[in-house]
Coordinates of C-alpha atoms and ligand atoms in Angstrom, one line a residue:
M1 CA 83.4 101.4 20.1
N2 CA 82.5 104.5 18.8
F3 CA 84.0 108.1 19.5
I4 CA 82.1 110.3 19.9
R5 CA 83.9 114.1 19.8
V6 CA 82.6 116.6 22.4
C7 CA 84.7 118.8 23.2
H8 CA 88.1 121.4 22.8
K9 CA 90.1 119.7 26.1
D10 CA 90.6 123.9 27.1
E11 CA 87.2 123.6 27.7
L12 CA 87.6 121.4 30.4
P13 CA 90.0 122.9 32.7
D14 CA 90.5 121.1 35.4
N15 CA 88.1 121.4 38.2
S16 CA 86.1 122.4 36.1
Q17 CA 83.1 119.9 34.4
K18 CA 80.6 120.6 31.8
I19 CA 77.0 118.6 30.1
V20 CA 77.9 117.2 26.3
N21 CA 75.4 115.6 24.1
I22 CA 76.0 112.1 22.8
G23 CA 73.9 111.9 19.8
K24 CA 70.2 111.9 21.6
K25 CA 71.8 112.0 25.3
K26 CA 73.2 114.2 27.5
V27 CA 76.8 113.1 29.6
A28 CA 78.2 114.7 32.0
L29 CA 81.9 115.5 31.8
F30 CA 84.0 115.7 35.1
H31 CA 88.0 117.6 35.3
F32 CA 89.1 116.9 38.7
N33 CA 92.5 116.1 40.3
G34 CA 94.1 115.8 36.5
K35 CA 91.6 113.7 35.4
I36 CA 88.3 113.3 32.9
S37 CA 85.7 111.3 33.9
A38 CA 82.4 110.9 32.4
I39 CA 78.7 109.5 33.8
A40 CA 75.0 109.8 32.4
N41 CA 73.7 113.1 33.6
A42 CA 70.2 112.5 34.4
C43 CA 70.1 111.1 37.3
L44 CA 69.1 107.9 38.3
H45 CA 66.5 109.5 41.1
K46 CA 64.2 111.7 39.3
A47 CA 66.4 113.3 36.2
G48 CA 68.4 115.9 37.6
P49 CA 71.5 117.0 36.0
L50 CA 74.9 116.0 37.4
G51 CA 76.7 118.1 35.7
L52 CA 75.3 121.0 37.5
G53 CA 75.7 118.7 41.3
E54 CA 79.0 120.3 43.4
V55 CA 81.7 117.7 43.1
A56 CA 83.4 117.1 46.9
A57 CA 86.4 114.5 47.7
K58 CA 84.2 112.5 50.2
Y59 CA 83.3 108.2 50.5
D60 CA 85.8 106.6 48.8
G61 CA 86.2 109.7 46.3
M62 CA 85.1 112.4 44.1
Y63 CA 81.7 111.8 44.5
V64 CA 78.6 114.4 42.5
T65 CA 75.4 115.5 44.3
C66 CA 73.1 116.1 43.0
P67 CA 71.2 119.6 42.9
W68 CA 68.1 118.4 42.7
H69 CA 68.4 115.5 45.7
G70 CA 71.2 115.2 46.4
W71 CA 71.7 111.7 45.5
E72 CA 76.0 111.3 44.5
Y73 CA 77.5 108.9 42.0
N74 CA 81.7 109.0 42.1
I75 CA 82.5 110.4 39.1
E76 CA 85.2 107.9 38.0
T77 CA 82.8 105.6 38.6
G78 CA 79.1 106.5 38.0
S79 CA 78.7 104.3 41.6
A80 CA 76.5 104.6 44.0
P81 CA 78.0 105.8 47.8
P82 CA 79.6 102.8 49.0
G83 CA 76.9 100.8 50.5
F84 CA 74.9 101.1 48.0
P85 CA 74.1 99.3 45.2
D86 CA 73.0 101.7 42.2
Q87 CA 74.8 102.5 39.6
Q88 CA 74.6 105.0 37.3
A89 CA 76.3 104.7 33.9
L90 CA 79.6 104.9 33.1
Y91 CA 81.1 106.7 29.8
E92 CA 84.4 105.8 28.6
V93 CA 86.7 109.0 28.1
K94 CA 89.8 109.6 24.3
I95 CA 92.2 112.5 24.6
E96 CA 92.7 112.3 20.8
S97 CA 94.7 116.3 19.0
E98 CA 93.3 117.9 21.8
F99 CA 89.6 116.9 21.6
I100 CA 88.2 115.1 24.4
S101 CA 86.4 112.0 22.9
V102 CA 83.3 110.1 25.3
S103 CA 82.1 106.6 24.3
E104 CA 79.2 106.7 21.9
E105 CA 77.6 103.8 24.5
P106 CA 78.5 103.3 28.3
I107 CA 81.7 101.3 29.6
V108 CA 79.6 101.1 32.3
K109 CA 75.3 100.6 32.9
A110 CA 72.6 101.8 34.9
H111 CA 71.1 100.4 37.1
R112 CA 68.5 101.7 39.9
E113 CA 68.3 99.3 42.8
H114 CA 64.8 98.9 43.6
H115 CA 64.1 101.4 46.7
N116 CA 61.7 99.3 48.5
N117 CA 58.7 102.7 49.5
S118 CA 55.6 100.3 51.4
L119 CA 55.1 102.9 53.2
L120 CA 54.6 105.6 50.7
E121 CA 51.9 102.9 49.1
D122 CA 49.1 104.1 49.8
L123 CA 50.2 107.0 49.1
L124 CA 51.6 106.8 45.2
K125 CA 49.2 104.6 44.1
L126 CA 46.2 107.1 45.2
K127 CA 44.1 104.6 47.5
Y128 CA 41.0 107.0 48.0
Q129 CA 39.4 105.9 51.1
T130 CA 36.3 108.0 50.2
S131 CA 33.0 107.0 48.6
E132 CA 29.3 107.7 47.1
K133 CA 28.6 107.0 51.1
S134 CA 31.3 108.3 53.9
L135 CA 31.9 111.1 55.4
N136 CA 34.7 111.6 56.6
I137 CA 35.6 115.0 57.7
L138 CA 38.3 116.3 58.9
G139 CA 40.1 118.9 61.2
I140 CA 44.0 120.3 61.3
S141 CA 44.5 122.1 64.1
T142 CA 48.2 124.2 62.8
T143 CA 47.7 126.2 66.4
N144 CA 51.4 125.9 67.8
L145 CA 50.6 125.4 71.8
S146 CA 54.1 123.4 73.9
S147 CA 52.5 119.9 75.3
Q148 CA 54.4 120.8 78.8
L149 CA 52.2 123.5 79.2
P150 CA 47.7 122.8 77.9
R151 CA 46.9 125.7 77.4
F152 CA 43.5 127.0 75.5
S153 CA 43.0 127.1 72.2
T154 CA 39.9 129.7 70.5
S155 CA 40.4 127.6 67.1
E156 CA 40.9 124.7 68.1
D157 CA 37.9 124.9 70.5
A158 CA 36.4 125.5 67.5
L159 CA 37.6 123.0 65.2
E160 CA 36.3 120.2 68.5
K161 CA 33.0 121.7 68.2
S162 CA 32.7 121.5 65.3
L163 CA 34.0 117.6 64.9
S164 CA 31.6 116.9 67.8
Y165 CA 28.4 118.3 66.3
A166 CA 29.2 116.2 62.9
V167 CA 29.8 113.4 64.6
E168 CA 26.0 114.3 66.9
K169 CA 24.0 115.6 64.0
Y170 CA 25.3 113.9 60.8
G171 CA 26.8 110.4 62.3
A172 CA 30.7 111.3 60.4
T173 CA 33.6 109.6 60.8
T174 CA 36.5 112.3 62.4
K175 CA 39.6 112.9 63.0
M176 CA 42.0 115.8 64.4
V177 CA 45.7 116.2 63.4
K178 CA 47.3 118.8 65.5
L179 CA 50.6 119.7 63.0
R180 CA 52.4 120.3 66.4
D181 CA 52.3 117.0 67.2
L182 CA 53.6 115.4 63.8
E183 CA 56.9 116.5 62.7
F184 CA 57.6 117.4 59.3
K185 CA 60.0 119.1 57.8
N186 CA 60.4 122.3 56.3
C187 CA 59.5 122.4 52.1
E188 CA 63.3 122.4 50.8
G189 CA 61.9 124.4 47.7
Y190 CA 62.7 121.4 45.5
Y191 CA 60.3 122.7 43.0
S192 CA 62.6 126.3 42.1
Q193 CA 65.0 123.6 40.8
H194 CA 62.3 122.9 37.7
S195 CA 59.4 121.4 38.7
H196 CA 60.1 117.5 38.1
A197 CA 61.2 118.2 41.5
C198 CA 58.8 118.4 43.7
T199 CA 57.4 115.0 43.9
W200 CA 53.6 113.5 44.7
P201 CA 54.6 112.4 47.7
C202 CA 57.0 115.2 48.4
S203 CA 60.2 114.1 48.0
I204 CA 61.1 114.9 51.7
T205 CA 58.6 111.6 52.5
E206 CA 60.0 110.4 49.8
M207 CA 63.4 110.5 52.2
N208 CA 61.5 109.9 55.2
P209 CA 58.2 108.0 55.2
E210 CA 57.9 108.0 58.9
D211 CA 57.9 112.0 58.2
G212 CA 55.2 114.2 59.7
M213 CA 53.1 115.0 56.1
T214 CA 52.6 111.6 55.5
E215 CA 49.6 111.5 58.1
V216 CA 49.0 114.3 56.4
Y217 CA 49.2 113.8 52.7
E218 CA 46.8 110.2 53.4
S219 CA 44.5 112.1 55.7
M220 CA 43.3 114.9 53.4
I221 CA 44.0 113.8 50.4
L222 CA 43.4 110.0 50.0
W223 CA 41.0 109.9 53.7
A224 CA 38.7 113.3 53.8
D225 CA 35.4 114.2 52.3
I226 CA 35.6 117.3 53.5
V227 CA 38.4 119.1 55.6
I228 CA 38.7 121.5 57.7
V229 CA 41.6 123.9 59.1
S230 CA 41.4 125.6 62.1
T231 CA 44.2 128.6 62.7
P232 CA 45.2 131.7 64.9
I233 CA 45.8 135.4 62.9
R234 CA 49.4 135.6 64.1
W235 CA 50.3 139.3 63.4
G236 CA 47.4 139.3 60.4
N237 CA 48.7 136.3 58.8
A238 CA 47.6 132.4 59.1
S239 CA 49.9 130.1 61.6
A240 CA 53.2 129.7 60.9
L241 CA 52.7 125.8 61.0
Y242 CA 49.8 126.3 58.6
Y243 CA 52.7 128.1 56.4
K244 CA 54.9 125.0 56.8
M245 CA 52.4 122.8 56.2
A246 CA 51.3 124.8 52.6
E247 CA 54.3 124.6 51.5
R248 CA 54.7 121.1 51.4
L249 CA 51.8 120.4 50.1
N250 CA 53.3 122.6 47.1
C251 CA 53.6 118.6 45.8
V252 CA 49.5 118.0 45.5
Q253 CA 48.9 121.4 43.8
N254 CA 53.0 120.5 41.1
Q255 CA 50.5 117.0 40.1
I256 CA 48.4 118.6 38.5
T257 CA 51.2 121.6 36.3
I258 CA 53.4 118.8 35.4
N259 CA 51.2 115.6 35.3
N260 CA 48.0 117.7 34.4
K261 CA 46.6 114.9 36.9
V262 CA 44.0 115.9 40.5
L263 CA 44.8 114.8 43.1
V264 CA 42.4 116.4 45.0
K265 CA 38.6 115.5 44.0
N266 CA 34.7 116.1 45.3
K267 CA 35.9 117.0 48.2
V268 CA 34.9 120.4 51.0
A269 CA 36.3 122.9 52.2
S270 CA 36.0 125.1 55.5
F271 CA 37.3 127.0 58.1
I272 CA 37.9 127.5 61.4
I273 CA 40.5 131.3 62.5
T274 CA 40.5 133.1 64.9
G275 CA 42.4 136.0 66.8
G276 CA 42.5 139.3 69.5
Q277 CA 42.3 141.3 66.3
D278 CA 41.3 141.6 63.1
N279 CA 42.1 140.4 59.7
I280 CA 39.7 137.6 59.2
Q281 CA 38.9 138.5 55.7
Q282 CA 42.6 138.8 54.7
V283 CA 43.7 135.5 56.2
A284 CA 40.0 133.2 54.5
G285 CA 41.0 134.7 51.3
Q286 CA 44.9 133.8 51.2
M287 CA 43.1 130.2 52.4
M288 CA 40.0 129.7 50.1
C289 CA 42.6 130.5 47.5
F290 CA 45.5 127.9 48.3
F291 CA 42.5 125.7 49.1
T292 CA 40.9 126.2 45.7
D293 CA 44.5 125.7 43.7
L294 CA 44.8 122.1 45.2
G295 CA 41.2 121.4 44.1
F296 CA 38.4 121.9 47.4
T297 CA 35.0 123.2 46.7
F298 CA 34.1 125.5 49.7
P299 CA 30.7 126.2 50.5
P300 CA 28.4 129.5 50.9
F301 CA 29.8 130.8 53.7
S302 CA 32.9 128.5 54.5
F303 CA 35.5 130.6 57.3
L304 CA 34.0 131.2 60.6
G305 CA 36.1 133.5 62.1
W306 CA 36.2 135.3 65.8
S307 CA 38.7 138.5 66.5
R308 CA 37.5 141.6 69.5
G309 CA 38.5 144.9 67.3
W310 CA 41.9 146.5 66.9
T311 CA 42.3 148.6 70.2
S312 CA 41.0 145.2 71.7
E313 CA 44.6 144.6 73.6
D314 CA 42.4 143.4 76.6
M315 CA 43.9 139.8 75.2
D316 CA 42.4 138.3 79.3
K317 CA 39.0 138.7 77.8
N318 CA 39.5 137.0 74.8
V319 CA 39.2 133.7 75.8
M320 CA 36.3 134.4 79.0
Q321 CA 34.5 136.2 75.6
F322 CA 35.4 133.5 73.5
K323 CA 33.9 131.0 76.1
K324 CA 30.7 133.3 77.1
S325 CA 29.5 132.8 72.0
E326 CA 26.4 132.0 71.3
Y327 CA 28.0 132.7 67.6
I328 CA 30.7 130.9 68.4
K329 CA 28.6 127.8 69.8
R330 CA 26.0 128.5 66.7
T331 CA 28.7 129.0 63.8
A332 CA 30.9 125.5 64.6
N333 CA 27.5 123.6 63.8
E334 CA 26.4 125.6 61.1
I335 CA 29.7 125.4 58.9
V336 CA 29.9 121.6 60.0
D337 CA 25.7 121.6 58.0
N338 CA 27.2 124.2 54.7
A339 CA 30.1 122.1 54.2
V340 CA 28.2 118.8 54.7
E341 CA 25.5 120.8 52.2
V342 CA 27.3 120.8 50.0
L343 CA 29.8 117.3 49.9
K344 CA 26.5 116.2 49.5
Q345 CA 25.8 117.8 46.5
I346 CA 29.4 117.7 44.8
K347 CA 29.1 113.4 45.2
K348 CA 27.6 113.4 42.1
I349 CA 29.5 116.5 39.9
D350 CA 31.0 114.6 36.6
N351 CA 34.5 115.7 37.2
G352 CA 35.3 115.1 33.7
N353 CA 33.6 117.8 32.6
I354 CA 36.0 120.1 35.8
H355 CA 38.6 121.9 34.0
A356 CA 42.1 122.4 36.1
I357 CA 42.2 125.6 35.3
K358 CA 46.3 126.1 36.7
P359 CA 49.2 127.1 33.9
K360 CA 51.0 123.4 33.1
R361 CA 55.1 123.3 31.9
S362 CA 53.8 123.9 28.5
D363 CA 52.2 127.4 29.0
S364 CA 54.8 128.8 29.4
L365 CA 56.2 131.8 27.3
S366 CA 59.4 130.5 27.5
F367 CA 58.6 126.5 26.5
D368 CA 60.4 126.6 23.7
I369 CA 63.2 128.4 24.3
E370 CA 65.9 124.8 25.2
N371 CA 67.4 124.7 28.8
K372 CA 70.2 122.6 27.5
D373 CA 72.2 120.8 30.5
M374 CA 68.0 119.6 31.2
N375 CA 67.5 115.7 30.2
I376 CA 63.8 116.0 30.7
Ligands
FES401 S1 68.7 113.2 43.8 FE1 69.2 113.0 41.7 S2 67.6 113.6 40.8 FE2 66.9 113.4 42.9

């Protein structure tokens, strides 16, 4: 077995770790409890840099935790925690004349166990449920109401009106997703580690397919032709639940960034924004900007807005006036008309001619600077 000299032993004092190159491969070196060991640097999950992970005593030894999504490996054996059959490549280490050398080939090969993700198969294979003729309209209500205390929501009421009209007038198939009924985790910002750490479907969904966002991904990306999102205005912004969902949709936009793959094609979005006071246009602008980045198309006049002005602190009259409003009744229908009209047109668009003009990794001004610790 050939050994490659990688560094002086003073460069790896006790309680430290380091990433080194063995030819084209990167190896994570560890020096803990007086022992030096080496395992492949690229995590078996998505190639996160194990040499940057935290090392701690747990289970039956010393383990490194991948900084991307938390997979763990025993630093002396390369094995996953007890009960998991995954095995990271393990290298032999020698110290000769004060220098650390690592075997050119692993002495234990890597093995990645097949992880069953049949629940996510449709998402992984992008099995779209739309067709040339389909008219699937998804309503997403982002208001946060307690199921213990049902009460009237202006945004959700307008959304219900729009969906009922779509069924009556166009024979559409409709679905309502109420975010408050889905239990889903907050985005944990894996993207901030590396763009490839933000995966499709989201890494959180991959770890727990029963996370509520699975429903949103399936309905929005695979099923819907038209998506109508309703939100109340909370302190001049869309609802907290809206943002919680939007953050978890980073994995949709990120497919453009890392794979040049647009998941949302030939889909229309419109919005319902209601508040007691104002800021409708700013909320609409933010929502449009985000949804256009996902690939959605908007009709002209694509949102219904409701507010009563800056001094309208007499909120007890808000619902009363909303219920009487002819404007709401008319507009809840008209945003559907506009969306259906535009959908008919965009179904004919050849998406091959539409460019996703989002920055790719390769557009970065620092793209040619190597990050020596990364595996991809
Ligand atoms: S846990 Fe290592 S890359 Fe995901």
